[in-house]
Structure formats: structure tokens, C-alpha cells
XYZ file of C-alpha atoms in Angstrom:
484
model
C 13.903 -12.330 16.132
C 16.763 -10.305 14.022
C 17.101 -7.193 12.967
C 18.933 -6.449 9.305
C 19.537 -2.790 7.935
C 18.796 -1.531 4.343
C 20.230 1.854 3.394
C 19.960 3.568 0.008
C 22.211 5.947 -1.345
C 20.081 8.326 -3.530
C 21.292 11.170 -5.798
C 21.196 13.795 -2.520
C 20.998 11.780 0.454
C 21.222 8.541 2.285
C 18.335 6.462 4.100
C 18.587 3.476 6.488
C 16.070 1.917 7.451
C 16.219 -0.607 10.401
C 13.844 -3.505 10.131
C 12.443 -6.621 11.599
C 13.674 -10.064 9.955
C 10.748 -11.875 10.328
C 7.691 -8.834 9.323
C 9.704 -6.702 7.450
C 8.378 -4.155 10.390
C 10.581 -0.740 10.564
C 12.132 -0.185 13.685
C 14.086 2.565 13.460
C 15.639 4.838 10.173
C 18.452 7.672 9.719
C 18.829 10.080 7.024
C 21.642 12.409 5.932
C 21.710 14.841 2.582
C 25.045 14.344 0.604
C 27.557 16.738 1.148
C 27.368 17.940 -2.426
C 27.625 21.594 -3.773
C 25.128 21.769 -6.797
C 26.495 23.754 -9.946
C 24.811 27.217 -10.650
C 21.099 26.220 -11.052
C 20.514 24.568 -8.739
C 20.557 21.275 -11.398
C 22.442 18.480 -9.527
C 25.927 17.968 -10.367
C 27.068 15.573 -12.880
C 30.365 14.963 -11.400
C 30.302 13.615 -7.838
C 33.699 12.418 -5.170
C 32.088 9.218 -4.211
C 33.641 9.851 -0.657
C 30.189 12.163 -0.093
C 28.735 9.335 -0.012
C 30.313 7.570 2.726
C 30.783 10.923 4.994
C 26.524 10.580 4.177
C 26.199 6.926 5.314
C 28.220 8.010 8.262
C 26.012 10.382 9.478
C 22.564 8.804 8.566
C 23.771 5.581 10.834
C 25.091 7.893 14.026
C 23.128 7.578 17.669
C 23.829 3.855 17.471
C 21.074 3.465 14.805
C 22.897 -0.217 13.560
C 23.421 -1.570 16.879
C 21.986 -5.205 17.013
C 21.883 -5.149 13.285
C 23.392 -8.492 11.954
C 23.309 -7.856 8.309
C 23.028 -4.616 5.563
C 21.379 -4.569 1.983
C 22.701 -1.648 -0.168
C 20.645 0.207 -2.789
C 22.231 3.071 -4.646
C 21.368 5.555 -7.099
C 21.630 3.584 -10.758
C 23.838 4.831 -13.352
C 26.483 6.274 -11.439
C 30.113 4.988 -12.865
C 33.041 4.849 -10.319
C 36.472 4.435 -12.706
C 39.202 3.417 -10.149
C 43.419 2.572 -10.712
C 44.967 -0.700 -10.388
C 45.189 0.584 -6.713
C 41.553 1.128 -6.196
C 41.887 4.873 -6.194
C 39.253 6.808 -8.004
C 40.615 8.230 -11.583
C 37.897 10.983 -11.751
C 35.100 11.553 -9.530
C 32.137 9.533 -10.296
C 29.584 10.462 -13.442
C 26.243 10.385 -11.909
C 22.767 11.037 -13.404
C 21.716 12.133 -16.808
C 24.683 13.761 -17.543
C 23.825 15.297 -20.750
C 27.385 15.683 -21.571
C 27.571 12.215 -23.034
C 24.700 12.454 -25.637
C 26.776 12.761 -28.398
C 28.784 9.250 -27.353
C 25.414 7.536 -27.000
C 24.897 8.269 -30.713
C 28.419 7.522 -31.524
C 28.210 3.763 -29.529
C 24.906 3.155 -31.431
C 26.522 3.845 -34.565
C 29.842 1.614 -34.017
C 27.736 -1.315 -33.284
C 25.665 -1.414 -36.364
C 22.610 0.246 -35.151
C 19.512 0.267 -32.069
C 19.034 -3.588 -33.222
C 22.567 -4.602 -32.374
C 22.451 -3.018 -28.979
C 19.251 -4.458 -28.041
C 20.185 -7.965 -29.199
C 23.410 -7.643 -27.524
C 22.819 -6.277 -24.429
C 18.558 -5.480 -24.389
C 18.846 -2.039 -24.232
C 19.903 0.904 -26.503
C 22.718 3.003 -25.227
C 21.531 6.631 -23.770
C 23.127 9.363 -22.697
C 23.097 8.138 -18.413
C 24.350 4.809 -18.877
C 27.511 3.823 -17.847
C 28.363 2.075 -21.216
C 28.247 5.736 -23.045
C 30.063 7.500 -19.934
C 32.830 5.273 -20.502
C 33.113 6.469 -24.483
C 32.782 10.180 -22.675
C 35.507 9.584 -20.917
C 37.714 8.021 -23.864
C 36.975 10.785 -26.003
C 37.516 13.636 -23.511
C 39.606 12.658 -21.465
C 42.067 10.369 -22.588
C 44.144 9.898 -19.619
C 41.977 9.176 -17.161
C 40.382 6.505 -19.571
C 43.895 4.912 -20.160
C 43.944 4.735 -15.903
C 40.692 2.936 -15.299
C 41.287 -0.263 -14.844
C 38.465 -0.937 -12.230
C 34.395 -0.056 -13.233
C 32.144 -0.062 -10.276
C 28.626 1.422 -9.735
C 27.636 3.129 -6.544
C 26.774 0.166 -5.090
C 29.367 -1.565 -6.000
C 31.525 0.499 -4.227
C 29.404 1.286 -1.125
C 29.493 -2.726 -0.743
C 33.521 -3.097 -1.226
C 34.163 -0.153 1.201
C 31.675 -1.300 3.554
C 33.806 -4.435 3.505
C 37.149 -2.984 3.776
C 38.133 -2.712 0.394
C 38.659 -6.693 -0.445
C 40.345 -7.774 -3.553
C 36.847 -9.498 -4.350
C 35.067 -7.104 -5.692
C 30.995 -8.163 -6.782
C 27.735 -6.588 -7.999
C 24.515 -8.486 -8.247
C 22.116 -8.801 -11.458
C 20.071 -5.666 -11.225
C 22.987 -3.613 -10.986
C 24.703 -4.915 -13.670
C 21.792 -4.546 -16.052
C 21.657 -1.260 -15.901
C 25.187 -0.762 -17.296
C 25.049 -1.201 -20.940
C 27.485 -4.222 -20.822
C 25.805 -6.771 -18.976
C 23.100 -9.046 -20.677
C 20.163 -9.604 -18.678
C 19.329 -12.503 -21.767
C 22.434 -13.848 -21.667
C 22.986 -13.229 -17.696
C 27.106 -12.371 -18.314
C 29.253 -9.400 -19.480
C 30.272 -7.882 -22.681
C 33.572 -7.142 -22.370
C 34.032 -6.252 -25.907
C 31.781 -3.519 -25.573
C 33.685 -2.025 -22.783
C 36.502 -2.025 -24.806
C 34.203 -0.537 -27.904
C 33.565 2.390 -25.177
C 36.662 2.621 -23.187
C 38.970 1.581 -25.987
C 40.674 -1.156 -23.693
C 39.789 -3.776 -21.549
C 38.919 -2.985 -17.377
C 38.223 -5.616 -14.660
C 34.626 -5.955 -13.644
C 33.059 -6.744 -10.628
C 31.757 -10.674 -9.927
C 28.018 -10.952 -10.709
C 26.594 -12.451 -7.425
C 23.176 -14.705 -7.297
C 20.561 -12.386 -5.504
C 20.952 -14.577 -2.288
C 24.476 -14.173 -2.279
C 26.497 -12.003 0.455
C 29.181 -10.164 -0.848
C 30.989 -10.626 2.027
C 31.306 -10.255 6.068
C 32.819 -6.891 7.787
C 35.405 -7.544 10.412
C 33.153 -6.833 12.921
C 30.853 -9.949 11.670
C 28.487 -8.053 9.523
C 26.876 -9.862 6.861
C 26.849 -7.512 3.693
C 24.351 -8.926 0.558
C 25.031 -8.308 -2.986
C 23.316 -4.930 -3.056
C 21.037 -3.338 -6.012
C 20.378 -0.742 -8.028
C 17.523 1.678 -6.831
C 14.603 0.628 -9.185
C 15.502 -2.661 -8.164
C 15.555 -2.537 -4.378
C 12.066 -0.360 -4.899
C 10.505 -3.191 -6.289
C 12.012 -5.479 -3.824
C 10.641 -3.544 -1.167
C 7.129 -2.926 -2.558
C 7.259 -6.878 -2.465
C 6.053 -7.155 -6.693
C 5.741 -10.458 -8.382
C 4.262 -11.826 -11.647
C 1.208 -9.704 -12.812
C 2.855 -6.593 -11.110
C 4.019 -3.313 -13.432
C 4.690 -0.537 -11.622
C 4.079 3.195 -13.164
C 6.243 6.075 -11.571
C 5.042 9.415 -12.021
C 7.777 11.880 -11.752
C 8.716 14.665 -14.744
C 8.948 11.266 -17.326
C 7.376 8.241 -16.687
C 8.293 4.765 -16.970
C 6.493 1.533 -16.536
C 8.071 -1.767 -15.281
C 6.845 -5.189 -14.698
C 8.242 -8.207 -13.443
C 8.909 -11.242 -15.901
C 9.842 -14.768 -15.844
C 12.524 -13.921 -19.234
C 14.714 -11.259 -20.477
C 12.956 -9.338 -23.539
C 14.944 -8.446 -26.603
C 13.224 -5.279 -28.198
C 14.849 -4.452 -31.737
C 12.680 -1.046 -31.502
C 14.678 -0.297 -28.407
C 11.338 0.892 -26.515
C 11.917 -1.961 -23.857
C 14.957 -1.897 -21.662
C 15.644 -5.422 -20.179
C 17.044 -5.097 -16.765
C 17.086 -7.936 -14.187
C 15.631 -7.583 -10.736
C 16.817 -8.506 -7.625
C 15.026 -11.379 -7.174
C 16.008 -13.784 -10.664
C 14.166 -12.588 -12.401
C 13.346 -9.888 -15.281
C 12.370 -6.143 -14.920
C 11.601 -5.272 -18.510
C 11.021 -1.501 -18.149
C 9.222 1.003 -20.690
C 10.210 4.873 -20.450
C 7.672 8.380 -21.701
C 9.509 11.208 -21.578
C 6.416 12.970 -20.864
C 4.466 12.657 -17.533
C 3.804 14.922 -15.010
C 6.069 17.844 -17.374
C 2.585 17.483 -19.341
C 0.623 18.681 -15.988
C 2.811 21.423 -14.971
C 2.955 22.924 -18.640
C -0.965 22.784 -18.528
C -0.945 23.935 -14.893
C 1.147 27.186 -16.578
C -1.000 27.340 -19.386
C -3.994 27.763 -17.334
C -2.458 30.358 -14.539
C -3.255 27.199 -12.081
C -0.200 27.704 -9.326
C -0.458 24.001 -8.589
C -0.577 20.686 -9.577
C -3.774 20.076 -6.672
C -5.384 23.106 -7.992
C -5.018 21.569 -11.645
C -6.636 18.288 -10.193
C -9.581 20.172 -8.715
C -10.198 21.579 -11.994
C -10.262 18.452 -13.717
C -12.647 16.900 -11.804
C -14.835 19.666 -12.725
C -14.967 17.849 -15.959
C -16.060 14.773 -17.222
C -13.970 11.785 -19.246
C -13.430 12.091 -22.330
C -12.565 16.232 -21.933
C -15.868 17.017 -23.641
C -13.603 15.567 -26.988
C -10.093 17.592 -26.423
C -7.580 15.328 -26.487
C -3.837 15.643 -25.615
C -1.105 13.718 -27.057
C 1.036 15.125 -24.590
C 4.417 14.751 -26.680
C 5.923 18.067 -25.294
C 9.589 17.159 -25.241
C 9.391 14.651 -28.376
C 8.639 11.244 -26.786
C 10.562 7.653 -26.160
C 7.353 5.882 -26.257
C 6.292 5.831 -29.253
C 9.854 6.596 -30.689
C 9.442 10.307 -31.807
C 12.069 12.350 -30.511
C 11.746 15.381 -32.710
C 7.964 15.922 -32.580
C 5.968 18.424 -30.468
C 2.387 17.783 -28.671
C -1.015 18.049 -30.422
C -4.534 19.289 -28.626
C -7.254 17.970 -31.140
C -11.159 18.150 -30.752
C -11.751 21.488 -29.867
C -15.173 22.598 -30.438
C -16.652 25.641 -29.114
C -18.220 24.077 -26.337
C -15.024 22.398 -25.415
C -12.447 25.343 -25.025
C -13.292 25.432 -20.951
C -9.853 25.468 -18.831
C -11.553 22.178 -16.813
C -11.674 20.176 -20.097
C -7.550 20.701 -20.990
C -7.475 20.241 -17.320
C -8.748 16.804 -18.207
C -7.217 16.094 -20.845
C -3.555 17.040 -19.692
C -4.346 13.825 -17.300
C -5.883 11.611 -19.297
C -3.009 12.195 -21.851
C -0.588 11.289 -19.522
C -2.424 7.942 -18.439
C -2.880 7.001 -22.020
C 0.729 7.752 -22.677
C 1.759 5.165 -19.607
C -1.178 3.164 -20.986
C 0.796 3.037 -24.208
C 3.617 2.038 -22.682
C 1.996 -0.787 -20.750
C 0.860 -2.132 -24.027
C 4.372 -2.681 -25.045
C 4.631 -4.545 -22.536
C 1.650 -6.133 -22.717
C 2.275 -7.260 -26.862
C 5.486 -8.969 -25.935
C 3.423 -11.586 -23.509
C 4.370 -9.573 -20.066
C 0.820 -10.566 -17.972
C -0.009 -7.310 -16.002
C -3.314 -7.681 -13.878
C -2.401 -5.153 -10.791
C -1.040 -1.545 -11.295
C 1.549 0.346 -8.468
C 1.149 3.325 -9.452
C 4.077 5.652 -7.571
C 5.290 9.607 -7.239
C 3.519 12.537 -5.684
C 1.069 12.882 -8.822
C -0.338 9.529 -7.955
C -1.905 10.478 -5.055
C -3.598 13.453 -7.168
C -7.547 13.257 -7.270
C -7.334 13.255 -11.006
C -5.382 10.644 -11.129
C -6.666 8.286 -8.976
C -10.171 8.779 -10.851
C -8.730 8.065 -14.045
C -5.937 5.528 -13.973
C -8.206 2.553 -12.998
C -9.807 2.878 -15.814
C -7.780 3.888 -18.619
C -5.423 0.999 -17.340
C -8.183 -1.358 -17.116
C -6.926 -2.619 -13.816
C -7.010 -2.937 -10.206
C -4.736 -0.050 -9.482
C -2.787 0.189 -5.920
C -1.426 3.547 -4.282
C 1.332 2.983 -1.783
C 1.452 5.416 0.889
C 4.798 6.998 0.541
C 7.994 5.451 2.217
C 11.334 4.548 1.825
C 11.117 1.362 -0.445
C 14.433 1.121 -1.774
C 15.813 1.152 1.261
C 13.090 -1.473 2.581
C 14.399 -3.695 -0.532
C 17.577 -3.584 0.624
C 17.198 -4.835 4.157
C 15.057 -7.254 2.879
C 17.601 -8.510 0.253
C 19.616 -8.439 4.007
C 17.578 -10.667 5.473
C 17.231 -13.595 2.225
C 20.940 -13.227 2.432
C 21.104 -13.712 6.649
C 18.370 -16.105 6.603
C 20.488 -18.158 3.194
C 23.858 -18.032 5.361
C 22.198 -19.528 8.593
C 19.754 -22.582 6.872
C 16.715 -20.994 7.633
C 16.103 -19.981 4.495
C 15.994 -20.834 0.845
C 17.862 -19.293 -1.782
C 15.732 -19.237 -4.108
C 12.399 -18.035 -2.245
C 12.951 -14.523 -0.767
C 11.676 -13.975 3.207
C 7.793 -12.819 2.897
C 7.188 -9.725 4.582
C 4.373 -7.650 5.096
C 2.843 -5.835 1.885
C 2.818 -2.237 1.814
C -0.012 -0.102 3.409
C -1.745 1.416 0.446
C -5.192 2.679 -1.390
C -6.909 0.420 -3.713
C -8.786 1.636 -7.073
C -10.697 -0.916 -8.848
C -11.923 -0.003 -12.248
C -15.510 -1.097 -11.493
C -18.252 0.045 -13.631
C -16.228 3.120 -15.021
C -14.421 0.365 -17.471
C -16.025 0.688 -20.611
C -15.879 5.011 -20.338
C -12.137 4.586 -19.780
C -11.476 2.079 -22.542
C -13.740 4.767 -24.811
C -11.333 7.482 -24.042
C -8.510 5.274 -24.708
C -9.618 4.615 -27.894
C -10.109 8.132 -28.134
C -6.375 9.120 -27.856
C -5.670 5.815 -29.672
C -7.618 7.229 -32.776
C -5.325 10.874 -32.628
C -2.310 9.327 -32.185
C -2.724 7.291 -34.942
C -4.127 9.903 -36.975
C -1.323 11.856 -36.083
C 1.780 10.122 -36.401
C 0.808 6.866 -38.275
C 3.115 4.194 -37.877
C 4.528 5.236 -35.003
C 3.962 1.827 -32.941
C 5.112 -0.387 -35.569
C 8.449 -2.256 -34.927
């Protein structure tokens, strides 16, 4: 019996967990927050010394939590562009997160390639404002001179990875990773160079795309190190989805992902085609509307929170007594209607009770991720079991809905530390690869995650009535609006 490590560097903090090689079984986990100032706010900074990070992973793998450990999987936050010198200093400090600055170059990028079609043939995915693709056009644009000095692009992985190994001239990333950056094709599985020099206005050294097997490399001290991953992809790792698997995250936006044999080019840009960690695809559908529509509705209603907003809803019935929410409050991704606003329709008399918008705020939600899956579902992505993820998920409301306005089996993980679970188990493939126990292309099995099960049963055909029910508004509303 081994024992491997996965940590994951999140926006604010880092997590190892400590597990068993053969079960997957945790054994032992560290945390630490980053030490990171956050602007006036309280919004988290968009400008980040990537040194945090390691002063982080210091402190969340004190008390001798790696000792015994014979190899480490790294999962970082996605998104987060590390320009370096020649020398493998940093130019700037690292652009992390949404970083709304860069909106503007998004637009800009679209533009100079001939449009949302070019992008998503060239790369599957339509520059926005977080990816490193459109940082790197921020940077040209404002500042110049640290653009001219980048000669190095790495992602937080990336360059937890090459400092974990001492900083070797080889520097690598793995397929997930380099999906996310707007100059990697996950169709075409190699880099765009041409686009970084679209965006940076000159050509930079990228880091080796490794197989998902792979080890980067081996610390001094004997240490295997894997390729690493981006968060979404070490999540799904960890919560051990195959074929037939989406996944819907709850948080303020949602997004839905599911795991593919191919790469999916989407000329309406809905679909972003990122790789997993495993081979294979992770074609991914974003609302920008999810549990923002709950907490507006929670505020409409006086309802402090979003449990007390659950316990209304269940005071209703589905179908909201005929109110229906297209819950569009901050324009929407999904369908493609940034500049619109939300729309409440079917009030009657009878229906204006604050447990019937209760209602409806979650069933428009669902049938906004429900939309979303059908994107999916009309580019031949097979989805017959539903992880549904984030706080909101373990909501009442939720859980008496989503089965059936999803139309399947729907699973609730208990809450845990999955991206960092990914990454140990990427750990262990990589261990297991290196000493001939095991194959590279069949990842080790562990044990699934504990979780609650919701089958659709005979609520079915009441859910798929209220789906046509918001399918009827939305269509009313905004004709069109699913057409490629």
C-alpha cells in the first residue's frame, strides 16, 4: 500500500489531501488561506504575486503532513496567467479570475479573428474576458513593456509543478490545463501559436503538453510530480465521472459539463470544448444566472435566506400555480442574450402568493441548466446521470425539482475536497504508470463518492410539463434565441 498527495491551489487557499493508492481513502489533509490582501470590497484581487501561493502550500503541508507520500497531483485555480522573463522571473504578478479589466480585449480578439465562428473553429471556445488568451491582449495594450518581456506563459499549475520541481528547463502542462487558455485546441490537441502572437503581439515559449499519465518530473528528494490540472478538471477526476456523466454546479452562474469521447466545435460559441484529465473531452455549457436568481427572489420576498426561500417553495406545488421565471437577470450566456433582463409571466390573481415566485425562482433556474443540458444533449453528448454540485444543491427545493425537470437520476455528493482528490488520484495513475502496475491509458479505480440519490420516479411527466412550460415563455419571449 502507497500513499500519493493531491493539493489544489484555489483562488484563497490551498488543500492537500493525503490519500490511499489503492481506495482512493483520505488519510490525512492540510489547509492554508493565501496570503492575499483583497482590494476595497472585499472582491478578490485581480492581480496576484504567485509566491502566495507557495508561502500557502508551505503551510497547508507543515506537521509532516507529506511524509511517506511518494508522489503529488496539482490542481490549481483555472485561468490564472503567470508571464515570466527569459530568466523565469515573473514580469507582472499573475492575472487571476474574472478580471473584468480585459472585457474590452475579449471583444477586440473576437473581432481580429473574423468573428465567434473563427474562435470556436480554431480553438472551441470564444474568447472572454478571464481567459488567458484575452489577458495576454490586456497586457499588450496596457502595458507594453511588460508584454515585450514575457517570453514564458504558464498557468498556476504550471508553475506550482515547475517550482515544485526546482525550476527545470522542461517546463509542461497537461490537456485540461491547456484548454482552458484560449490557444490550445482541444480538436486539434496542439497550440496556436499564432494566436498568441494575435494577443501578445509576438511569439512566447509554451509549456510541453503532457499525456494525462505522464509525470512532469521527479523532485530531488525522489518525488514523483504528475502533469497537474486545472480545477474543473481535477473535480471531475475526483468525483470519478465517465461517459453519461454531466455535472451541474450551482454557484452565482451555473455551468453544466459532461464528459465526451470528441472535442465539440460550437459556431454559436455556447459550448466551450475543454479536455479533461483523463483523454478525453469536457465540453462545458455556462448560465450566467443560477443561484443570483434565488437570492434576488430571496430579497424580493424579505426571505433572509436561501433555506428559508426553500421552505417556502415547498409550500407550493410544480408548475408555480402558472408563474413562470425566465430568470435572465444579468442578460444570459445560455441562450446568447447578453443585453436582456428577466420576465415573470402567468400571473393570475390566484397566483401572486410569495410561495409560488418562491417556486418559480427554482424551477427557473433548473430549466435554465436544463437548457443548457440540451445543448449538450443536440450535439450527441449521452447524459443519463446528473452531479449536481454547490451549497444550493443540497437545498430542499432543489433536490425536489431537479430530478425531474432533468429527467434523470440525479446524484448529490456530500461536500469535500474533489479537486484536490483528482489530483492525488492523477498521482497515483502517474506512480502506478512509472512502476508497471498500471496502465496508461486506464486510470486507478477508486472508491465513488458518498452521496444522495434522486431518481425522477413517478414525478417525470409533472416535471417535463413544467419544462415545457418555461419552454413555451422563452420561446414566446425571445424567439429564435436557440437557433445556431
Amino acid at each position: 500500500m502507497g500513499i500519493v498527495a493531491g493539493l489544489d491551489s484555489s483562488p484563497d487557499f490551498t488543500r492537500i489531501v493525503v490519500c490511499d493508492t489503492d481506495t482512493g481513502a483520505v488519510l490525512r489533509q492540510g489547509y492554508a488561506p493565501h496570503p492575499v490582501e483583497s482590494p476595497e470590497g472585499g472582491a478578490r484581487p485581480s492581480d496576484v504575486d504567485p509566491q502566495a501561493w507557495l508561502l500557502s502550500l508551505g503551510e497547508a503541508a507543515g506537521g509532516g503532513l507529506l511524509e511517506g507520500v511518494q508522489a503529488i497531483g496539482v490542481s490549481a485555480q483555472q485561468n490564472a496567467l503567470v508571464p515570466l522573463d527569459a530568466q523565469g522571473n515573473t514580469v507582472r504578478p499573475a492575472m487571476v479570475g474574472g478580471d473584468k479589466r480585459a472585457q474590452v480585449a475579449a471583444a477586440d480578439l473576437i473581432d481580429a479573428l473574423g468573428g465567434r465562428e473563427a474562435w470556436a473553429q480554431a480553438v472551441g471556445c470564444v474568447p472572454q474576458a478571464a481567459q488567458p488568451v484575452t489577458k495576454l491582449r490586456w497586457l499588450a495594450k496596457t502595458e507594453p513593456e511588460h508584454a515585450a518581456r514575457a517570453a514564458v506563459l504558464m498557468q498556476a499549475h504550471d508553475w506550482l509543478v515547475w517550482q515544485l520541481l526546482g525550476r527545470p528547463v522542461r517546463r509542461t502542462t497537461d490537456r485540461g490545463g491547456a484548454s482552458g487558455t484560449g490557444y490550445w485546441s482541444a480538436a486539434g490537441g496542439g497550440y496556436r501559436s499564432d494566436l498568441v502572437e494575435l494577443a501578445l503581439g509576438h511569439q512566447a515559449m509554451l509549456p510541453e503538453v503532457i499525456g494525462p499519465a505522464e509525470a512532469a518530473g521527479t523532485t530531488p528528494e525522489g518525488l514523483l510530480i504528475s502533469a497537474g490540472t486545472g480545477e474543473t478538471m481535477a473535480a471531475a477526476f475526483g468525483l470519478g465521472i465517465g461517459l453519461g456523466d454531466a455535472v451541474v454546479s450551482l454557484g452565482a452562474s451555473g455551468s453544466v459539463m459532461a464528459v465526451h469521447p470528441e472535442a465539440l466545435v460550437d459556431s454559436s460559441g455556447m459550448i466551450t470544448s475543454l479536455a479533461d484529465a483523463t483523454g478525453m473531452h469536457l465540453p462545458v455549457v455556462t448560465t450566467l444566472n443560477a443561484v443570483r436568481t434565488l437570492r434576488g427572489t430571496a430579497e424580493l420576498l424579505g426571505v433572509s435566506d436561501l433555506e428559508g426561500l426553500s421552505d417556502l417553495a415547498m409550500k407550493s406545488t410544480p408548475g408555480s400555480h402558472g408563474l413562470v421565471l425566465l430568470p435572465y437577470l444579468e442578460g444570459e450566456r445560455t441562450p446568447n442574450l447578453p443585453h436582456t433582463a428577466g420576465t415573470l409571466a402567468g400571473l393570475r390573481r390566484e397566483s401572486m402568493k410569495p410561495e409560488h415566485l418562491a417556486r418559480a425562482a427554482f424551477e427557473g433556474m433548473l430549466c435554465g441548466l436544463a437548457d443548457a443540458l440540451d445543448v449538450l444533449r443536440g450535439r450527441g453528448v449521452e447524459v443519463r446521470r446528473i452531479f449536481l454540485l454547490g451549497a444550493a444543491a443540497e437545498l430542499p427545493a432543489v433536490q425536489a425539482a431537479a430530478p425531474a425537470l432533468f429527467g434523470v437520476q440525479v446524484v448529490v455528493p456530500q461536500p469535500a475536497d474533489y479537486a484536490a482528490m483528482g489530483a492525488a488520484r492523477q498521482a497515483a495513475w502517474a506512480l502506478g504508470v512509472s512502476q508497471g502496475t498500471l496502465d496508461p491509458r486506464t486510470p486507478p479505480v477508486w472508491q465513488g463518492a458518498a452521496a444522495q440519490v434522486l431518481e425522477p420516479g413517478d414525478e417525470l411527466a409533472v416535471g417535463q410539463a413544467v419544462r415545457q412550460q418555461f419552454v413555451s415563455v422563452r420561446d414566446q419571449t425571445h424567439p429564435g434565441a436557440f437557433r445556431s
